[in-house]
Amino acid sequence: MSDFKALSEAIIKGNINMAVAETQSALDTGNSAQDILDKGLIAIMNEVGERFSKGLVFVPQMLRSAKTMRECTKLLKPYFQEGNSMSKGKILIGTVKGDLHDIGKNLVSMMMEGAGFTIIDLGVDVPPEKFVEKAKEVAPDIVGMSALLSTTMPAMPDTIEALRKAGIRDKVKVMIGGAPVTEKYAQKIGADSYASDAGSAVIRAKKLLGIS
Ligand code: B1M
């Protein structure tokens, strides 16, 4: 099985063509899509983050690596389809106000979709009132929020409060996630569920809605 060295190099350099070719080659040589995602793409983005913390790469390079990773995940999408069935539920998802990170949110959406949920994706930098407006319109089963910055995490309780003020808090379940978010934080702000990664987000969403 691959050590994903060439893939890692391509993503760090932001070489989309090479990274996509390496992802395809990893699939062709028998690596599972889950391993490519966890041991390859996500591990490499963590490495990019560490390099950024050390001042070895800067925002434009980080952005390029993110774009490269996004292209690679497209190849993995078909492998996370659980088969065609009726929608298991509606999930309204977005990255919270002030936050532009969307790779994690997109992976969660991809896995949820693969598991049979209908996804309504509000994108990034979503203010509480936008979550409320769309939730009123589409009546989701779950409102999902993602935050990658410690400075944007407070937008999560703000959104929960906005849902409460709009009178729809008890009509939806709230799930949160993102690298700085914890189970403890979810409990503190009154979210119904927390997931540390895209795979467990699916498991937790099913549990929230009583689906096995
Ligand atoms: Co940013 N960034 N960034 N960045 N960035 C981090 C998050 C950081 C940890 C890097 C570092 O310093 N080591 C740091 C945050 C520190 C902190 O607050 N704790 C940071 C910073 C500081 C910044 C800026 C402030 C930098 C600057 O401008 N000086 C700036 C902020 C911009 C803004 O948002 N307003 C910034 C900008 C960017 C880019 C735009 C360049 C780019 C994002 C591009 C994009 O997303 N389209 C970027 C990137 C790529 C990163 C790192 C390197 C990678 C993030 C990522 O995609 N990880 C990141 C370092 C790191 O995380 N190690 C970093 C891979 C992804 C699969 O993981 O998103 O955690 P993650 O998602 C996981 C789980 O968390 C979970 O499932 C996912 C899949 O398993 N999950 C959920 C996520 N959402 C969920 C929702 C759920 C359930 C589970 O339920 C609804």
XYZ file of N, CA and C and ligand atoms in Angstrom:
727
model
N 0.844 -1.194 0.000
C 0.000 0.000 0.000
C 0.883 1.249 0.000
N 0.301 2.337 -0.402
C 1.078 3.555 -0.610
C 1.400 4.281 0.695
N 2.545 4.978 0.706
C 2.835 5.834 1.866
C 2.399 7.276 1.558
N 1.807 7.464 0.387
C 1.262 8.754 -0.046
C 2.306 9.877 -0.104
N 3.578 9.480 -0.278
C 4.652 10.484 -0.284
C 4.546 11.441 -1.471
N 4.326 10.846 -2.654
C 4.239 11.688 -3.858
C 2.977 12.545 -3.819
N 1.893 11.981 -3.268
C 0.637 12.733 -3.145
C 0.846 13.907 -2.192
N 1.527 13.614 -1.111
C 1.808 14.649 -0.115
C 2.593 15.804 -0.736
N 3.620 15.440 -1.472
C 4.471 16.455 -2.125
C 3.644 17.319 -3.097
N 2.775 16.627 -3.848
C 1.974 17.346 -4.850
C 1.001 18.321 -4.186
N 0.402 17.895 -3.070
C -0.564 18.773 -2.394
C 0.164 19.940 -1.730
N 1.286 19.655 -1.109
C 2.037 20.742 -0.461
C 2.483 21.767 -1.515
N 2.872 21.274 -2.676
C 3.293 22.187 -3.751
C 2.081 22.821 -4.452
N 0.883 22.271 -4.238
C -0.315 22.775 -4.909
C -0.342 22.415 -6.384
N 0.249 21.266 -6.707
C 0.255 20.803 -8.089
C -0.980 19.909 -8.336
N -2.039 20.537 -8.856
C -3.318 19.828 -8.987
C -3.208 18.592 -9.889
N -2.609 18.765 -11.063
C -2.531 17.639 -12.007
C -1.818 16.436 -11.392
N -0.696 16.730 -10.743
C 0.076 15.635 -10.154
C -0.694 14.990 -8.993
N -1.337 15.820 -8.185
C -2.067 15.296 -7.020
C -3.244 14.416 -7.463
N -3.954 14.863 -8.488
C -5.091 14.078 -8.983
C -4.586 12.751 -9.557
N -3.484 12.820 -10.298
C -2.904 11.586 -10.869
C -2.461 10.636 -9.750
N -1.882 11.175 -8.695
C -1.433 10.336 -7.569
C -2.622 9.718 -6.833
N -3.716 10.484 -6.716
C -4.913 9.951 -6.047
C -5.471 8.792 -6.873
N -5.532 9.002 -8.192
C -6.027 7.945 -9.074
C -5.128 6.716 -8.986
N -3.831 6.963 -8.974
C -2.887 5.850 -8.912
C -3.020 5.102 -7.576
N -3.269 5.852 -6.496
C -3.465 5.192 -5.191
C -4.705 4.301 -5.234
N -5.770 4.780 -5.900
C -6.979 3.953 -6.041
C -6.681 2.723 -6.895
N -5.969 2.955 -8.019
C -5.676 1.872 -8.961
C -4.803 0.791 -8.339
N -3.978 1.170 -7.382
C -3.078 0.180 -6.777
C -3.679 -0.439 -5.511
N -4.988 -0.231 -5.325
C -5.706 -0.978 -4.289
C -5.854 -0.303 -2.943
N -5.457 0.951 -2.820
C -5.690 1.641 -1.548
C -7.182 1.948 -1.433
N -7.712 1.851 -0.215
C -9.138 2.163 -0.057
C -9.329 3.682 -0.061
N -10.523 4.101 -0.503
C -10.814 5.533 -0.534
C -10.703 6.120 0.872
N -11.105 5.325 1.884
C -11.040 5.807 3.275
C -9.584 6.054 3.698
N -8.689 5.122 3.316
C -7.264 5.302 3.655
C -6.674 6.499 2.930
N -7.058 6.652 1.665
C -6.518 7.792 0.893
C -6.973 9.089 1.546
N -8.221 9.093 2.013
C -8.753 10.299 2.660
C -8.050 10.544 4.006
N -8.069 9.522 4.872
C -7.567 9.718 6.243
C -6.046 9.795 6.313
N -5.382 8.779 5.711
C -3.920 8.708 5.845
C -3.224 9.572 4.813
N -3.959 9.870 3.730
C -3.401 10.729 2.693
C -3.856 12.159 2.863
N -5.000 12.501 2.274
C -5.418 13.903 2.135
C -5.528 14.664 3.459
N -6.206 14.083 4.441
C -6.409 14.827 5.693
C -5.075 14.974 6.439
N -4.294 13.894 6.456
C -2.983 13.961 7.130
C -2.102 15.031 6.476
N -2.201 15.130 5.159
C -1.371 16.109 4.441
C -1.831 17.534 4.768
N -3.135 17.750 4.863
C -3.614 19.093 5.212
C -3.179 19.461 6.625
N -3.103 18.463 7.516
C -2.603 18.754 8.869
C -1.144 19.192 8.810
N -0.394 18.528 7.932
C 1.024 18.889 7.727
C 1.127 20.324 7.189
N 0.233 20.661 6.258
C 0.216 22.033 5.709
C -0.035 23.035 6.848
N -0.999 22.684 7.735
C -1.306 23.552 8.874
C -0.111 23.743 9.783
N 0.627 22.635 10.028
C 1.815 22.733 10.886
C 2.869 23.627 10.240
N 3.031 23.474 8.934
C 4.016 24.298 8.219
C 3.610 25.771 8.288
N 2.280 26.021 8.222
C 1.788 27.401 8.310
C 2.102 27.963 9.702
N 1.864 27.160 10.754
C 2.141 27.604 12.127
C 3.607 27.961 12.294
N 4.486 27.199 11.611
C 5.932 27.433 11.738
C 6.425 28.529 10.805
N 5.526 29.090 10.013
C 5.924 30.161 9.083
C 6.648 29.649 7.851
N 6.445 28.354 7.554
C 7.129 27.780 6.385
C 6.292 27.907 5.112
N 4.965 28.029 5.288
C 4.093 28.339 4.149
C 3.157 29.474 4.556
N 2.596 30.156 3.579
C 1.757 31.316 3.853
C 0.356 31.083 3.272
N -0.551 32.050 3.519
C -1.964 31.858 3.130
C -2.143 31.466 1.655
N -1.498 32.130 0.703
C -1.732 31.746 -0.700
C -1.371 30.288 -0.986
N -0.295 29.819 -0.346
C 0.095 28.413 -0.566
C -0.912 27.465 0.091
N -1.396 27.880 1.272
C -2.375 27.078 1.987
C -3.653 26.957 1.139
N -3.995 28.070 0.518
C -5.191 28.113 -0.334
C -5.026 27.184 -1.532
N -3.860 27.228 -2.132
C -3.569 26.386 -3.289
C -3.611 24.896 -2.889
N -3.050 24.583 -1.728
C -3.083 23.191 -1.254
C -4.522 22.760 -1.026
N -5.339 23.679 -0.465
C -6.749 23.358 -0.207
C -7.469 23.063 -1.516
N -7.201 23.901 -2.528
C -7.826 23.711 -3.830
C -7.408 22.356 -4.429
N -6.136 22.046 -4.263
C -5.615 20.778 -4.781
C -6.305 19.599 -4.102
N -6.440 19.723 -2.769
C -7.094 18.626 -2.035
C -8.538 18.458 -2.499
N -9.200 19.588 -2.737
C -10.610 19.525 -3.157
C -10.758 18.734 -4.463
N -9.825 18.975 -5.393
C -9.873 18.245 -6.670
C -9.678 16.742 -6.441
N -8.809 16.402 -5.481
C -8.553 14.973 -5.213
C -9.778 14.307 -4.595
N -10.470 15.031 -3.689
C -11.619 14.399 -3.025
C -12.736 14.072 -4.024
N -12.793 14.849 -5.129
C -13.832 14.577 -6.140
C -13.732 13.139 -6.652
N -12.491 12.655 -6.760
C -12.286 11.287 -7.257
C -12.789 10.234 -6.266
N -12.834 10.618 -4.990
C -13.206 9.633 -3.966
C -14.715 9.541 -3.754
N -15.413 10.607 -4.181
C -16.856 10.701 -3.892
C -17.652 9.418 -4.208
N -17.473 8.819 -5.403
C -18.276 7.625 -5.714
C -18.066 6.481 -4.739
N -16.934 6.445 -4.073
C -16.651 5.331 -3.168
C -17.393 5.453 -1.836
N -18.000 6.616 -1.595
C -18.702 6.798 -0.324
C -20.222 6.755 -0.489
N -20.676 6.288 -1.650
C -22.123 6.125 -1.856
C -22.569 4.827 -1.190
N -23.558 4.894 -0.353
C -24.059 3.690 0.323
C -25.133 2.975 -0.488
N -25.414 3.482 -1.680
C -26.474 2.862 -2.475
C -27.686 3.762 -2.513
N -28.478 3.596 -3.549
C -29.618 4.499 -3.733
C -30.807 4.124 -2.861
N -31.241 5.057 -2.083
C -32.440 4.806 -1.280
C -33.159 6.132 -1.124
N -34.294 6.097 -0.469
C -35.002 7.348 -0.247
C -34.211 8.200 0.729
N -34.428 9.527 0.663
C -33.668 10.414 1.540
C -33.874 10.022 3.007
N -32.759 9.982 3.742
C -32.834 9.617 5.161
C -33.188 10.828 6.007
N -33.127 11.990 5.397
C -33.404 13.218 6.146
C -32.722 14.391 5.477
N -33.121 15.591 5.906
C -32.597 16.803 5.283
C -31.602 17.473 6.220
N -30.427 17.797 5.696
C -29.418 18.458 6.525
C -29.045 19.805 5.911
N -29.265 20.841 6.697
C -28.858 22.190 6.289
C -27.495 22.429 6.921
N -26.499 22.698 6.075
C -25.132 22.779 6.602
C -24.427 24.044 6.128
N -23.521 24.549 6.937
C -22.732 25.708 6.520
C -21.550 25.919 7.443
N -20.586 26.666 6.946
C -19.482 27.105 7.802
C -19.910 28.448 8.400
N -19.683 28.596 9.700
C -20.259 29.748 10.411
C -19.672 31.106 9.997
N -20.357 32.134 10.441
C -19.997 33.515 10.118
C -18.515 33.807 10.412
N -17.877 34.440 9.459
C -16.481 34.857 9.630
C -15.465 33.797 9.250
N -15.954 32.605 8.927
C -15.047 31.473 8.685
C -15.142 31.015 7.222
N -13.971 30.899 6.574
C -13.954 30.567 5.141
C -13.521 29.125 4.857
N -13.235 28.374 5.916
C -12.772 26.990 5.724
C -13.940 26.095 5.322
N -13.782 25.394 4.191
C -14.928 24.561 3.779
C -14.582 23.127 3.416
N -13.304 22.758 3.525
C -12.956 21.388 3.111
C -13.641 20.362 4.022
N -13.553 20.590 5.326
C -14.161 19.667 6.286
C -15.662 19.602 6.094
N -16.289 20.774 5.978
C -17.746 20.824 5.771
C -18.125 20.060 4.495
N -17.326 20.265 3.443
C -17.639 19.583 2.175
C -17.499 18.063 2.299
N -16.504 17.639 3.087
C -16.339 16.189 3.281
C -17.519 15.620 4.055
N -17.937 16.360 5.091
C -19.101 15.912 5.861
C -20.309 15.824 4.924
N -20.508 16.851 4.095
C -21.639 16.849 3.159
C -21.557 15.656 2.208
N -20.354 15.407 1.704
C -20.149 14.316 0.744
C -20.522 12.969 1.375
N -20.037 12.750 2.615
C -20.317 11.467 3.306
C -21.804 11.357 3.632
N -22.392 12.464 4.059
C -23.821 12.450 4.410
C -24.650 12.129 3.162
N -24.287 12.779 2.065
C -24.997 12.540 0.801
C -24.862 11.072 0.405
N -23.639 10.572 0.534
C -23.358 9.168 0.208
C -24.196 8.227 1.058
N -24.494 8.659 2.294
C -25.268 7.812 3.212
C -26.764 7.979 3.010
N -27.147 8.864 2.083
C -28.574 8.969 1.740
C -29.289 10.204 2.269
N -28.538 11.110 2.892
C -29.177 12.344 3.357
C -29.247 13.363 2.217
N -30.241 14.248 2.292
C -30.316 15.363 1.351
C -29.598 16.540 1.989
N -28.676 17.135 1.222
C -27.856 18.222 1.778
C -28.251 19.551 1.154
N -28.467 20.524 2.011
C -28.626 21.900 1.532
C -27.433 22.658 2.113
N -26.524 23.042 1.221
C -25.261 23.625 1.670
C -25.283 25.150 1.505
N -25.135 25.845 2.620
C -25.164 27.313 2.583
C -23.795 27.921 2.303
N -22.790 27.083 2.201
C -21.453 27.602 1.885
C -20.705 28.051 3.120
N -19.907 29.101 2.952
C -19.050 29.574 4.053
C -19.522 30.944 4.540
N -18.979 31.350 5.687
C -19.266 32.679 6.241
C -20.783 32.905 6.345
N -21.447 31.931 6.939
C -22.917 31.983 6.993
C -23.377 32.623 8.309
N -24.016 33.769 8.250
C -24.483 34.416 9.478
C -25.690 33.692 10.074
N -25.908 33.828 11.379
C -27.027 33.132 12.029
C -28.357 33.367 11.322
N -28.592 34.616 10.892
C -29.902 34.900 10.269
C -30.102 34.136 8.959
N -28.996 33.821 8.284
C -29.099 33.040 7.038
C -29.493 31.585 7.350
N -28.877 31.041 8.430
C -29.258 29.687 8.855
C -30.760 29.658 9.165
N -31.209 30.696 9.897
C -32.616 30.749 10.304
C -33.531 30.856 9.082
N -33.189 31.790 8.200
C -34.021 32.026 7.007
C -34.192 30.732 6.195
N -33.056 30.058 5.957
C -33.117 28.838 5.137
C -33.805 27.694 5.895
N -33.569 27.642 7.203
C -34.208 26.577 7.996
C -35.725 26.736 7.948
N -36.188 27.978 7.981
C -37.641 28.212 7.894
C -38.159 27.753 6.533
N -37.345 28.000 5.502
C -37.765 27.681 4.135
C -37.784 26.173 3.868
N -36.721 25.472 4.301
C -36.611 24.062 3.887
C -36.955 23.049 4.974
N -37.170 23.535 6.214
C -37.501 22.652 7.349
C -36.573 21.437 7.432
N -35.294 21.655 7.714
C -34.359 20.522 7.776
C -34.568 19.695 9.043
N -34.082 18.465 9.020
C -34.087 17.653 10.240
C -32.918 18.052 11.128
N -31.796 18.389 10.455
C -30.584 18.749 11.206
C -30.004 20.044 10.644
N -29.583 20.923 11.548
C -28.786 22.082 11.127
C -27.348 21.768 11.547
N -26.443 21.742 10.567
C -25.042 21.414 10.828
C -24.151 22.629 10.658
N -23.310 22.857 11.652
C -22.382 23.997 11.567
C -20.945 23.524 11.703
N -20.087 24.148 10.885
C -18.662 23.838 10.925
C -17.890 25.114 11.258
N -16.869 24.990 12.115
C -15.994 26.139 12.412
C -14.563 25.629 12.551
N -13.642 26.321 11.941
C -12.226 25.916 11.983
C -11.370 26.881 12.791
N -11.944 28.010 13.165
C -11.171 29.009 13.900
C -11.732 29.150 15.304
N -10.839 29.275 16.280
C -11.356 29.465 17.645
C -12.134 30.780 17.726
N -11.775 31.735 16.892
C -12.461 33.037 16.910
C -13.873 32.985 16.311
N -14.162 31.962 15.502
C -15.506 31.901 14.895
C -16.437 30.915 15.615
N -15.878 30.156 16.561
C -16.734 29.207 17.300
C -17.931 29.882 17.975
N -17.787 31.101 18.534
C -18.950 31.740 19.178
C -20.138 31.970 18.236
N -19.896 31.922 16.932
C -21.029 32.051 15.999
C -21.967 30.844 16.111
N -21.458 29.745 16.694
C -22.317 28.549 16.851
C -23.418 28.794 17.887
N -23.045 29.209 19.139
C -24.142 29.515 20.078
C -25.003 30.672 19.598
N -24.416 31.616 18.870
C -25.222 32.727 18.329
C -26.295 32.190 17.381
N -25.904 31.200 16.568
C -26.861 30.620 15.612
C -27.946 29.828 16.343
N -27.526 29.091 17.370
C -28.519 28.328 18.147
C -29.521 29.300 18.782
N -28.993 30.406 19.305
C -29.861 31.416 19.916
C -30.814 32.017 18.864
N -30.294 32.250 17.657
C -31.135 32.811 16.585
C -32.245 31.825 16.201
N -31.918 30.530 16.203
C -32.943 29.512 15.903
C -34.012 29.530 17.005
N -33.536 29.694 18.252
C -34.478 29.729 19.387
C -35.400 30.944 19.262
N -34.789 32.098 18.991
C -35.587 33.330 18.893
C -36.615 33.243 17.770
N -36.251 32.528 16.708
C -37.173 32.393 15.569
C -38.248 31.339 15.833
N -38.141 30.666 17.005
C -39.158 29.689 17.384
C -39.017 28.342 16.697
N -37.808 28.054 16.150
C -37.669 26.768 15.439
C -36.583 25.867 16.056
N -36.028 26.279 17.203
C -34.963 25.479 17.803
C -35.418 24.048 18.114
N -36.681 23.926 18.584
C -37.155 22.588 18.951
C -37.659 21.771 17.758
N -37.571 22.373 16.580
C -38.015 21.630 15.381
C -36.838 21.005 14.636
N -35.617 21.391 15.024
C -34.420 20.851 14.349
C -33.420 20.324 15.378
N -32.577 19.410 14.924
C -31.444 18.983 15.739
C -30.241 19.786 15.277
N -29.356 20.112 16.183
C -28.165 20.878 15.808
C -26.922 20.014 16.006
N -26.136 19.906 14.922
C -24.866 19.173 15.009
C -23.711 20.118 14.684
N -22.641 20.053 15.468
C -21.499 20.928 15.181
C -20.205 20.123 15.054
N -19.229 20.734 14.390
C -17.934 20.091 14.230
C -16.915 21.054 13.667
N -15.691 20.561 13.534
C -14.574 21.403 13.073
C -13.419 21.220 14.034
N -12.207 21.401 13.540
C -11.018 21.054 14.321
C -10.983 21.589 15.765
N -11.337 22.859 16.038
C -11.217 23.324 17.432
C -12.440 22.982 18.291
N -13.478 22.412 17.671
C -14.731 22.129 18.383
C -14.614 20.801 19.127
N -15.220 20.735 20.324
C -15.167 19.504 21.124
C -16.573 19.113 21.574
N -16.648 17.897 22.047
C -17.903 17.375 22.612
C -18.346 18.267 23.772
N -17.376 18.640 24.591
C -17.665 19.461 25.774
C -18.258 20.808 25.344
N -17.676 21.364 24.279
C -18.173 22.657 23.795
C -19.608 22.506 23.281
N -19.856 21.400 22.593
C -21.210 21.153 22.067
C -22.220 21.111 23.213
N -21.827 20.421 24.300
C -22.732 20.347 25.458
C -22.928 21.725 26.063
N -21.811 22.470 26.157
C -21.865 23.796 26.784
C -22.827 24.741 26.055
N -22.826 24.683 24.734
C -23.646 25.643 23.978
C -25.041 25.088 23.638
N -25.298 23.856 24.091
C -26.640 23.296 23.877
C -26.880 22.742 22.479
N -25.805 22.307 21.802
C -25.989 21.600 20.517
C -26.452 20.176 20.832
N -27.118 19.535 19.900
C -27.597 18.179 20.154
C -26.539 17.128 19.886
N -25.568 17.475 19.036
C -24.567 16.478 18.693
C -23.282 17.133 18.200
N -22.197 16.370 18.353
C -20.885 16.801 17.879
C -20.266 15.615 17.155
N -19.496 15.897 16.099
C -18.755 14.810 15.451
C -17.348 15.289 15.149
N -16.392 14.404 15.380
C -14.988 14.787 15.194
C -14.535 14.629 13.744
N -15.251 13.824 12.966
C -14.868 13.636 11.565
C -16.090 13.286 10.733
N -15.887 13.236 9.428
C -17.023 13.063 8.525
C -17.713 11.709 8.702
N -16.920 10.676 8.956
C -17.500 9.336 9.137
C -18.401 9.310 10.363
N -17.887 9.859 11.477
C -18.721 9.815 12.695
C -19.884 10.794 12.598
N -19.765 11.820 11.742
C -20.889 12.745 11.550
C -22.100 11.973 10.998
N -21.833 11.053 10.080
C -22.925 10.248 9.504
C -23.555 9.371 10.590
N -22.705 8.719 11.369
C -23.211 7.835 12.434
C -24.060 8.630 13.423
N -23.533 9.815 13.785
C -24.262 10.639 14.779
C -25.570 11.193 14.204
N -25.545 11.529 12.912
C -26.776 12.057 12.285
C -27.855 10.974 12.282
N -27.447 9.750 11.957
C -28.420 8.645 11.952
C -28.984 8.443 13.358
N -28.090 8.518 14.344
C -28.517 8.324 15.739
C -29.506 9.423 16.153
N -29.176 10.654 15.754
C -30.044 11.794 16.100
C -31.457 11.598 15.572
N -31.535 11.007 14.369
C -32.843 10.855 13.725
C -33.443 9.463 13.936
N -32.761 8.676 14.773
C -33.289 7.346 15.094
C -33.265 6.380 13.919
N -32.238 6.535 13.045
C -32.104 5.634 11.882
C -30.960 4.670 12.169
N -31.137 3.377 11.848
C -30.023 2.458 12.121
C -29.121 2.334 10.907
Co -6.720 28.244 7.864
N -6.322 27.967 9.747
N -6.751 30.188 8.163
N -6.921 28.369 5.945
N -6.257 26.410 7.800
C -6.273 26.570 10.228
C -7.656 26.102 10.683
C -5.216 26.677 11.404
C -5.383 25.586 12.495
C -3.785 26.675 10.800
C -2.717 26.775 11.862
O -2.479 27.845 12.387
N -2.059 25.689 12.175
C -5.502 28.135 11.927
C -6.613 28.252 12.992
C -6.105 28.484 14.401
C -7.271 28.530 15.342
O -8.060 29.430 15.324
N -7.405 27.486 16.149
C -5.880 28.833 10.648
C -5.805 30.238 10.443
C -5.178 31.044 11.579
C -6.269 30.870 9.271
C -6.266 32.371 8.933
C -6.688 33.296 10.112
C -4.857 32.703 8.386
C -4.613 34.158 8.082
O -5.290 34.729 7.270
N -3.662 34.692 8.779
C -7.283 32.446 7.761
C -8.724 32.676 8.237
C -9.666 32.899 7.092
C -11.109 32.827 7.548
O -11.665 31.760 7.619
N -11.708 33.976 7.863
C -7.135 31.071 7.208
C -7.350 30.787 5.850
C -7.212 29.523 5.284
C -7.334 29.289 3.778
C -8.476 30.074 3.145
C -6.029 29.662 3.139
C -7.486 27.715 3.726
C -8.947 27.218 3.684
C -9.416 26.915 2.266
C -10.736 26.203 2.278
O -11.180 25.569 3.238
N -11.381 26.313 1.140
C -6.930 27.304 5.092
C -6.532 25.967 5.413
C -6.495 24.991 4.279
C -6.201 25.571 6.741
C -5.687 24.204 7.235
C -4.245 24.068 6.799
C -6.440 22.973 6.764
C -7.930 22.948 7.106
C -8.544 21.737 6.472
O -9.134 21.839 5.412
N -8.335 20.529 7.090
C -5.861 24.357 8.809
C -4.859 23.557 9.601
C -5.456 22.277 10.150
O -6.642 22.082 10.219
N -4.598 21.395 10.604
C -5.990 25.820 8.986
C -8.757 19.263 6.521
C -10.237 19.015 6.858
C -10.679 17.698 6.264
O -10.356 18.918 8.259
O -11.770 20.998 8.426
O -10.984 19.782 10.515
P -11.417 19.744 9.100
O -12.755 18.845 9.014
C -12.896 17.578 9.600
C -13.399 17.606 11.048
O -13.076 18.784 11.748
C -14.868 17.354 10.935
O -14.956 16.504 9.799
C -14.011 16.913 8.809
C -13.622 15.715 7.986
O -13.124 14.657 8.736
N -15.814 18.452 10.719
C -17.125 18.322 11.073
C -15.667 19.652 10.141
N -16.825 20.312 10.115
C -17.749 19.509 10.664
C -19.125 19.677 10.864
C -19.828 18.637 11.484
C -19.184 17.486 11.892
C -17.833 17.303 11.699
O -21.140 18.695 11.709
C -21.933 19.657 11.070
